[in-house]
Amino acid sequence: MRTALLQSSGRPGSVAENLKVLDEAAGRAAAAGAGLLIAPEMFLTGYAIGDDIARLAEPADGDSADAVAEISSRHGLALAYGYPERDGETVYNSAQLISADGTRLANYRKTHLFGCFERDHFTPGERSVVQAELNGLRVGILICYDVEFPENVRAHALAGTDLLVVPTAQMHPFQFVAESMIPVRAFENQMYVAYVNRVGQEGEFEFIGLSTLAGPDGVARTRAGRGEELVFADTDPAFLAAAREANPYLKDRRPGLYGSLV
Ligand SMILES: NCCCCC(N)=O
């Protein structure tokens, strides 16, 4: 499946403008034969928007989700995007996967919140492995900081995730995560990892781009630079199966020796 990574911060604070950016990128991705377009963490509203997070937060099936579903079905490709999710009085840092016909497939609530900014504005999710089937692949979702905990990605590997989608808001000085950690996560867990970042200065944060899709051989299939970009890479189930035969980490595990890490 051809996968498109939308490296962009859109227009922080304007859902309408961000939906336009998503719509335009979806058209380009569909024209390039992509079956999935992934947008960054909090793409729908912006990340460093302070109290506007709570003001702009919507339910997983709210009007903005309907608008994203319409974009998916009109262009005929699946979409994954980050947004602030409202559930009653609670606000989560969430990411949703919508199918090419506009069906909501999966909604994930960020379980590992980063720093006081996120802890001041969000409640952490409590479900670590969220997946859906898409075009013959089992797709899982994590958000930015989540992927830096090896336990989270290993849990996805043990649950059969083939492609891990990671909407991200990664800032300076954490360039090494995209450059080194993401390829290692993909290799040690024998999956594809698509890590899709914001760019540019937003409040106190300098977002660093470097969006990457890494394969189960630990090789980056594509990596963006530091600016607004739409990059593409293919995920291949046959290649994945062969890689898992060649690198049987999951088969060779010895959980009985891992104590509390099991
Ligand atoms: N490397 C820690 C920064 C994570 C930022 C984020 N949005 O989770």
Tab-separated table of C-alpha atoms and ligand atoms in Angstrom:
chain	number	residue	atom	x	y	z
A	1	MET	CA	0.000	0.000	0.000
A	2	ARG	CA	1.373	3.411	-0.965
A	3	THR	CA	1.371	5.659	2.083
A	4	ALA	CA	1.585	9.461	2.031
A	5	LEU	CA	3.105	11.434	4.922
A	6	LEU	CA	1.831	15.015	5.204
A	7	GLN	CA	4.550	16.993	6.967
A	8	SER	CA	2.791	20.225	7.823
A	9	SER	CA	1.599	22.337	10.736
A	10	GLY	CA	-1.287	23.697	8.706
A	11	ARG	CA	-2.699	26.881	10.275
A	12	PRO	CA	-2.672	26.529	14.088
A	13	GLY	CA	-6.004	27.678	15.544
A	14	SER	CA	-8.028	27.305	12.331
A	15	VAL	CA	-9.832	23.993	11.795
A	16	ALA	CA	-11.301	25.254	8.521
A	17	GLU	CA	-7.863	26.104	7.109
A	18	ASN	CA	-6.419	22.779	8.270
A	19	LEU	CA	-9.256	20.872	6.614
A	20	LYS	CA	-8.413	22.715	3.370
A	21	VAL	CA	-4.743	21.686	3.693
A	22	LEU	CA	-5.816	18.082	4.354
A	23	ASP	CA	-8.199	18.114	1.387
A	24	GLU	CA	-5.522	19.423	-0.986
A	25	ALA	CA	-2.953	16.892	0.260
A	26	ALA	CA	-5.514	14.073	-0.047
A	27	GLY	CA	-6.061	15.014	-3.693
A	28	ARG	CA	-2.317	14.915	-4.378
A	29	ALA	CA	-1.886	11.657	-2.471
A	30	ALA	CA	-4.785	9.967	-4.279
A	31	ALA	CA	-3.402	11.113	-7.641
A	32	ALA	CA	-0.079	9.485	-6.679
A	33	GLY	CA	-1.836	6.185	-5.958
A	34	ALA	CA	-1.722	6.345	-2.168
A	35	GLY	CA	-4.157	4.254	-0.144
A	36	LEU	CA	-3.450	6.119	3.114
A	37	LEU	CA	-2.574	9.715	4.010
A	38	ILE	CA	-1.211	10.437	7.501
A	39	ALA	CA	-1.231	13.906	9.109
A	40	PRO	CA	0.675	14.955	12.259
A	41	GLU	CA	-0.332	15.082	15.920
A	42	MET	CA	-3.051	17.701	16.607
A	43	PHE	CA	-3.149	18.583	12.905
A	44	LEU	CA	-6.830	19.493	12.915
A	45	THR	CA	-6.435	22.399	15.353
A	46	GLY	CA	-2.741	23.058	15.911
A	47	TYR	CA	-0.641	21.883	18.836
A	48	ALA	CA	0.616	24.874	20.861
A	49	ILE	CA	-2.720	26.671	20.970
A	50	GLY	CA	-3.157	26.739	24.728
A	51	ASP	CA	-6.722	27.088	25.975
A	52	ASP	CA	-8.033	26.892	22.391
A	53	ILE	CA	-7.380	23.142	22.679
A	54	ALA	CA	-10.382	22.765	24.985
A	55	ARG	CA	-12.431	25.245	22.953
A	56	LEU	CA	-11.792	23.440	19.644
A	57	ALA	CA	-11.916	19.856	20.988
A	58	GLU	CA	-14.664	17.730	19.448
A	59	PRO	CA	-16.060	14.203	19.920
A	60	ALA	CA	-14.562	11.417	17.792
A	61	ASP	CA	-17.779	11.511	15.744
A	62	GLY	CA	-18.131	15.298	15.695
A	63	ASP	CA	-18.540	17.699	12.780
A	64	SER	CA	-14.803	17.844	12.008
A	65	ALA	CA	-14.581	14.038	11.942
A	66	ASP	CA	-17.476	14.079	9.475
A	67	ALA	CA	-15.595	16.620	7.374
A	68	VAL	CA	-12.488	14.416	7.350
A	69	ALA	CA	-14.615	11.398	6.434
A	70	GLU	CA	-16.050	13.353	3.507
A	71	ILE	CA	-12.513	14.168	2.327
A	72	SER	CA	-11.561	10.488	2.578
A	73	SER	CA	-14.547	9.255	0.606
A	74	ARG	CA	-14.356	12.021	-2.021
A	75	HIS	CA	-10.694	11.256	-2.776
A	76	GLY	CA	-10.985	7.492	-2.146
A	77	LEU	CA	-8.148	7.056	0.351
A	78	ALA	CA	-7.867	6.378	4.081
A	79	LEU	CA	-6.847	9.213	6.388
A	80	ALA	CA	-5.131	9.246	9.795
A	81	TYR	CA	-4.929	12.559	11.658
A	82	GLY	CA	-4.396	14.015	15.089
A	83	TYR	CA	-6.966	16.121	16.905
A	84	PRO	CA	-8.116	17.098	20.406
A	85	GLU	CA	-10.959	14.751	21.334
A	86	ARG	CA	-13.709	15.852	23.683
A	87	ASP	CA	-15.569	13.181	25.686
A	88	GLY	CA	-17.897	15.077	27.998
A	89	GLU	CA	-15.651	17.277	30.174
A	90	THR	CA	-12.522	15.290	29.300
A	91	VAL	CA	-10.091	16.219	26.512
A	92	TYR	CA	-7.696	13.651	25.006
A	93	ASN	CA	-4.818	14.028	22.552
A	94	SER	CA	-6.220	11.646	19.943
A	95	ALA	CA	-5.657	10.268	16.469
A	96	GLN	CA	-8.300	8.737	14.263
A	97	LEU	CA	-8.112	6.399	11.240
A	98	ILE	CA	-10.860	6.775	8.635
A	99	SER	CA	-11.265	4.385	5.698
A	100	ALA	CA	-11.429	5.298	2.006
A	101	ASP	CA	-15.229	5.164	2.129
A	102	GLY	CA	-15.407	7.493	5.131
A	103	THR	CA	-15.926	4.839	7.808
A	104	ARG	CA	-14.332	5.527	11.192
A	105	LEU	CA	-11.979	2.523	11.752
A	106	ALA	CA	-10.053	3.341	14.940
A	107	ASN	CA	-9.608	6.125	17.487
A	108	TYR	CA	-6.566	6.216	19.772
A	109	ARG	CA	-6.020	8.426	22.837
A	110	LYS	CA	-2.398	9.294	23.556
A	111	THR	CA	-1.389	7.275	26.616
A	112	HIS	CA	2.023	8.878	27.365
A	113	LEU	CA	1.686	12.650	27.623
A	114	PHE	CA	4.861	14.732	27.242
A	115	GLY	CA	5.727	17.539	29.627
A	116	CYS	CA	3.593	20.000	31.554
A	117	PHE	CA	2.058	21.535	28.421
A	118	GLU	CA	0.356	18.262	27.487
A	119	ARG	CA	-0.427	17.300	31.075
A	120	ASP	CA	-2.088	20.690	31.586
A	121	HIS	CA	-4.360	20.277	28.566
A	122	PHE	CA	-5.051	16.563	28.130
A	123	THR	CA	-6.088	13.451	30.022
A	124	PRO	CA	-4.022	10.369	29.129
A	125	GLY	CA	-5.712	7.478	27.375
A	126	GLU	CA	-5.825	4.065	29.024
A	127	ARG	CA	-5.789	1.723	26.006
A	128	SER	CA	-2.297	1.149	24.631
A	129	VAL	CA	-2.974	-1.041	21.572
A	130	VAL	CA	-5.542	0.285	19.069
A	131	GLN	CA	-5.617	-1.323	15.597
A	132	ALA	CA	-7.702	-1.722	12.438
A	133	GLU	CA	-7.447	-3.727	9.217
A	134	LEU	CA	-6.694	-1.624	6.116
A	135	ASN	CA	-5.940	-2.895	2.607
A	136	GLY	CA	-4.588	-6.245	3.878
A	137	LEU	CA	-2.456	-4.694	6.633
A	138	ARG	CA	-3.104	-4.507	10.357
A	139	VAL	CA	-2.595	-0.826	11.150
A	140	GLY	CA	-1.844	0.384	14.679
A	141	ILE	CA	-1.778	3.911	16.099
A	142	LEU	CA	0.533	5.618	18.599
A	143	ILE	CA	1.189	9.367	19.028
A	144	CYS	CA	4.685	10.894	19.198
A	145	TYR	CA	6.082	10.372	22.731
A	146	ASP	CA	4.303	6.954	22.944
A	147	VAL	CA	6.709	5.514	20.348
A	148	GLU	CA	9.747	6.390	22.492
A	149	PHE	CA	8.692	3.711	24.991
A	150	PRO	CA	9.819	0.341	23.592
A	151	GLU	CA	7.078	-1.403	25.573
A	152	ASN	CA	4.361	0.335	23.524
A	153	VAL	CA	5.775	-0.707	20.149
A	154	ARG	CA	6.523	-4.238	21.353
A	155	ALA	CA	2.903	-4.526	22.535
A	156	HIS	CA	1.817	-3.623	19.007
A	157	ALA	CA	4.218	-6.184	17.527
A	158	LEU	CA	2.831	-8.911	19.794
A	159	ALA	CA	-0.672	-7.880	18.755
A	160	GLY	CA	0.248	-8.272	15.072
A	161	THR	CA	0.594	-4.680	13.902
A	162	ASP	CA	2.088	-4.498	10.381
A	163	LEU	CA	2.111	-0.713	9.937
A	164	LEU	CA	2.369	1.546	12.969
A	165	VAL	CA	1.046	5.040	12.254
A	166	VAL	CA	2.566	7.727	14.519
A	167	PRO	CA	1.182	11.264	14.155
A	168	THR	CA	3.820	13.412	15.814
A	169	ALA	CA	4.693	16.877	17.172
A	170	GLN	CA	8.422	16.378	17.712
A	171	MET	CA	10.499	19.397	18.614
A	172	HIS	CA	14.167	20.355	18.766
A	173	PRO	CA	16.470	18.825	20.142
A	174	PHE	CA	14.889	15.406	19.569
A	175	GLN	CA	16.033	14.939	15.949
A	176	PHE	CA	17.576	11.573	16.804
A	177	VAL	CA	14.133	10.050	17.326
A	178	ALA	CA	13.281	10.367	13.617
A	179	GLU	CA	16.852	9.743	12.443
A	180	SER	CA	17.718	6.730	14.641
A	181	MET	CA	14.947	5.568	16.973
A	182	ILE	CA	12.169	5.103	14.435
A	183	PRO	CA	14.245	2.815	12.148
A	184	VAL	CA	15.272	0.794	15.208
A	185	ARG	CA	11.661	0.512	16.449
A	186	ALA	CA	10.686	-0.807	13.004
A	187	PHE	CA	13.555	-3.311	12.905
A	188	GLU	CA	13.349	-4.635	16.477
A	189	ASN	CA	9.578	-5.120	16.138
A	190	GLN	CA	9.473	-6.219	12.508
A	191	MET	CA	6.912	-3.755	11.240
A	192	TYR	CA	6.649	-0.590	9.181
A	193	VAL	CA	6.591	2.629	11.208
A	194	ALA	CA	5.238	5.861	9.691
A	195	TYR	CA	6.261	8.862	11.813
A	196	VAL	CA	4.660	12.095	10.602
A	197	ASN	CA	5.747	15.393	12.141
A	198	ARG	CA	4.857	19.075	12.289
A	199	VAL	CA	7.247	21.814	11.117
A	200	GLY	CA	8.281	25.309	12.115
A	201	GLN	CA	7.948	27.455	15.207
A	202	GLU	CA	4.685	27.166	17.142
A	203	GLY	CA	4.620	28.919	20.494
A	204	GLU	CA	7.587	27.731	22.553
A	205	PHE	CA	8.214	24.743	20.266
A	206	GLU	CA	10.433	24.445	17.178
A	207	PHE	CA	9.057	21.449	15.305
A	208	ILE	CA	11.739	19.682	13.290
A	209	GLY	CA	9.996	17.768	10.491
A	210	LEU	CA	12.114	14.726	9.418
A	211	SER	CA	8.959	12.640	8.920
A	212	THR	CA	10.047	9.062	8.239
A	213	LEU	CA	8.585	5.770	7.085
A	214	ALA	CA	10.940	2.956	8.100
A	215	GLY	CA	10.690	-0.703	7.074
A	216	PRO	CA	11.228	-3.958	9.025
A	217	ASP	CA	14.833	-3.983	7.752
A	218	GLY	CA	15.489	-0.752	9.653
A	219	VAL	CA	15.842	1.221	6.449
A	220	ALA	CA	14.008	4.511	5.955
A	221	ARG	CA	11.830	4.164	2.836
A	222	THR	CA	11.344	7.922	2.844
A	223	ARG	CA	12.347	10.877	5.044
A	224	ALA	CA	11.219	14.468	4.668
A	225	GLY	CA	13.384	17.516	5.296
A	226	ARG	CA	12.522	20.370	7.659
A	227	GLY	CA	9.811	22.103	5.621
A	228	GLU	CA	6.260	21.489	4.471
A	229	GLU	CA	6.368	18.314	2.354
A	230	LEU	CA	4.249	15.420	1.142
A	231	VAL	CA	6.403	12.305	0.906
A	232	PHE	CA	5.509	8.755	-0.079
A	233	ALA	CA	6.588	5.183	0.605
A	234	ASP	CA	5.234	1.716	-0.153
A	235	THR	CA	4.495	-0.939	2.467
A	236	ASP	CA	4.709	-4.512	1.164
A	237	PRO	CA	3.166	-7.467	3.067
A	238	ALA	CA	5.395	-9.958	1.204
A	239	PHE	CA	8.541	-8.025	2.168
A	240	LEU	CA	7.278	-7.872	5.752
A	241	ALA	CA	6.712	-11.642	5.886
A	242	ALA	CA	10.211	-12.330	4.541
A	243	ALA	CA	11.771	-9.872	7.012
A	244	ARG	CA	9.993	-11.554	9.905
A	245	GLU	CA	11.413	-14.927	8.795
A	246	ALA	CA	14.909	-13.464	8.591
A	247	ASN	CA	14.692	-11.564	11.906
A	248	PRO	CA	12.612	-13.770	14.262
A	249	TYR	CA	12.802	-11.480	17.285
A	250	LEU	CA	9.233	-12.165	18.353
A	251	LYS	CA	9.661	-15.940	18.067
A	252	ASP	CA	12.999	-15.879	19.930
A	253	ARG	CA	11.738	-13.891	22.922
A	254	ARG	CA	12.007	-15.488	26.373
A	255	PRO	CA	9.342	-13.666	28.433
A	256	GLY	CA	10.024	-15.889	31.453
A	257	LEU	CA	13.344	-14.056	31.859
A	258	TYR	CA	11.941	-10.546	31.590
A	259	GLY	CA	10.294	-10.234	34.979
A	260	SER	CA	8.191	-7.071	35.228
A	261	LEU	CA	9.005	-6.206	31.616
A	262	VAL	CA	6.834	-9.029	30.272
B	1	LIG	N1	11.028	13.373	22.765
B	1	LIG	C1	10.003	13.868	23.654
B	1	LIG	C2	9.105	14.880	22.961
B	1	LIG	C3	7.737	14.324	22.602
B	1	LIG	C4	6.814	15.386	22.030
B	1	LIG	C5	5.397	14.911	21.854
B	1	LIG	N2	4.540	15.681	21.159
B	1	LIG	O1	4.998	13.846	22.342
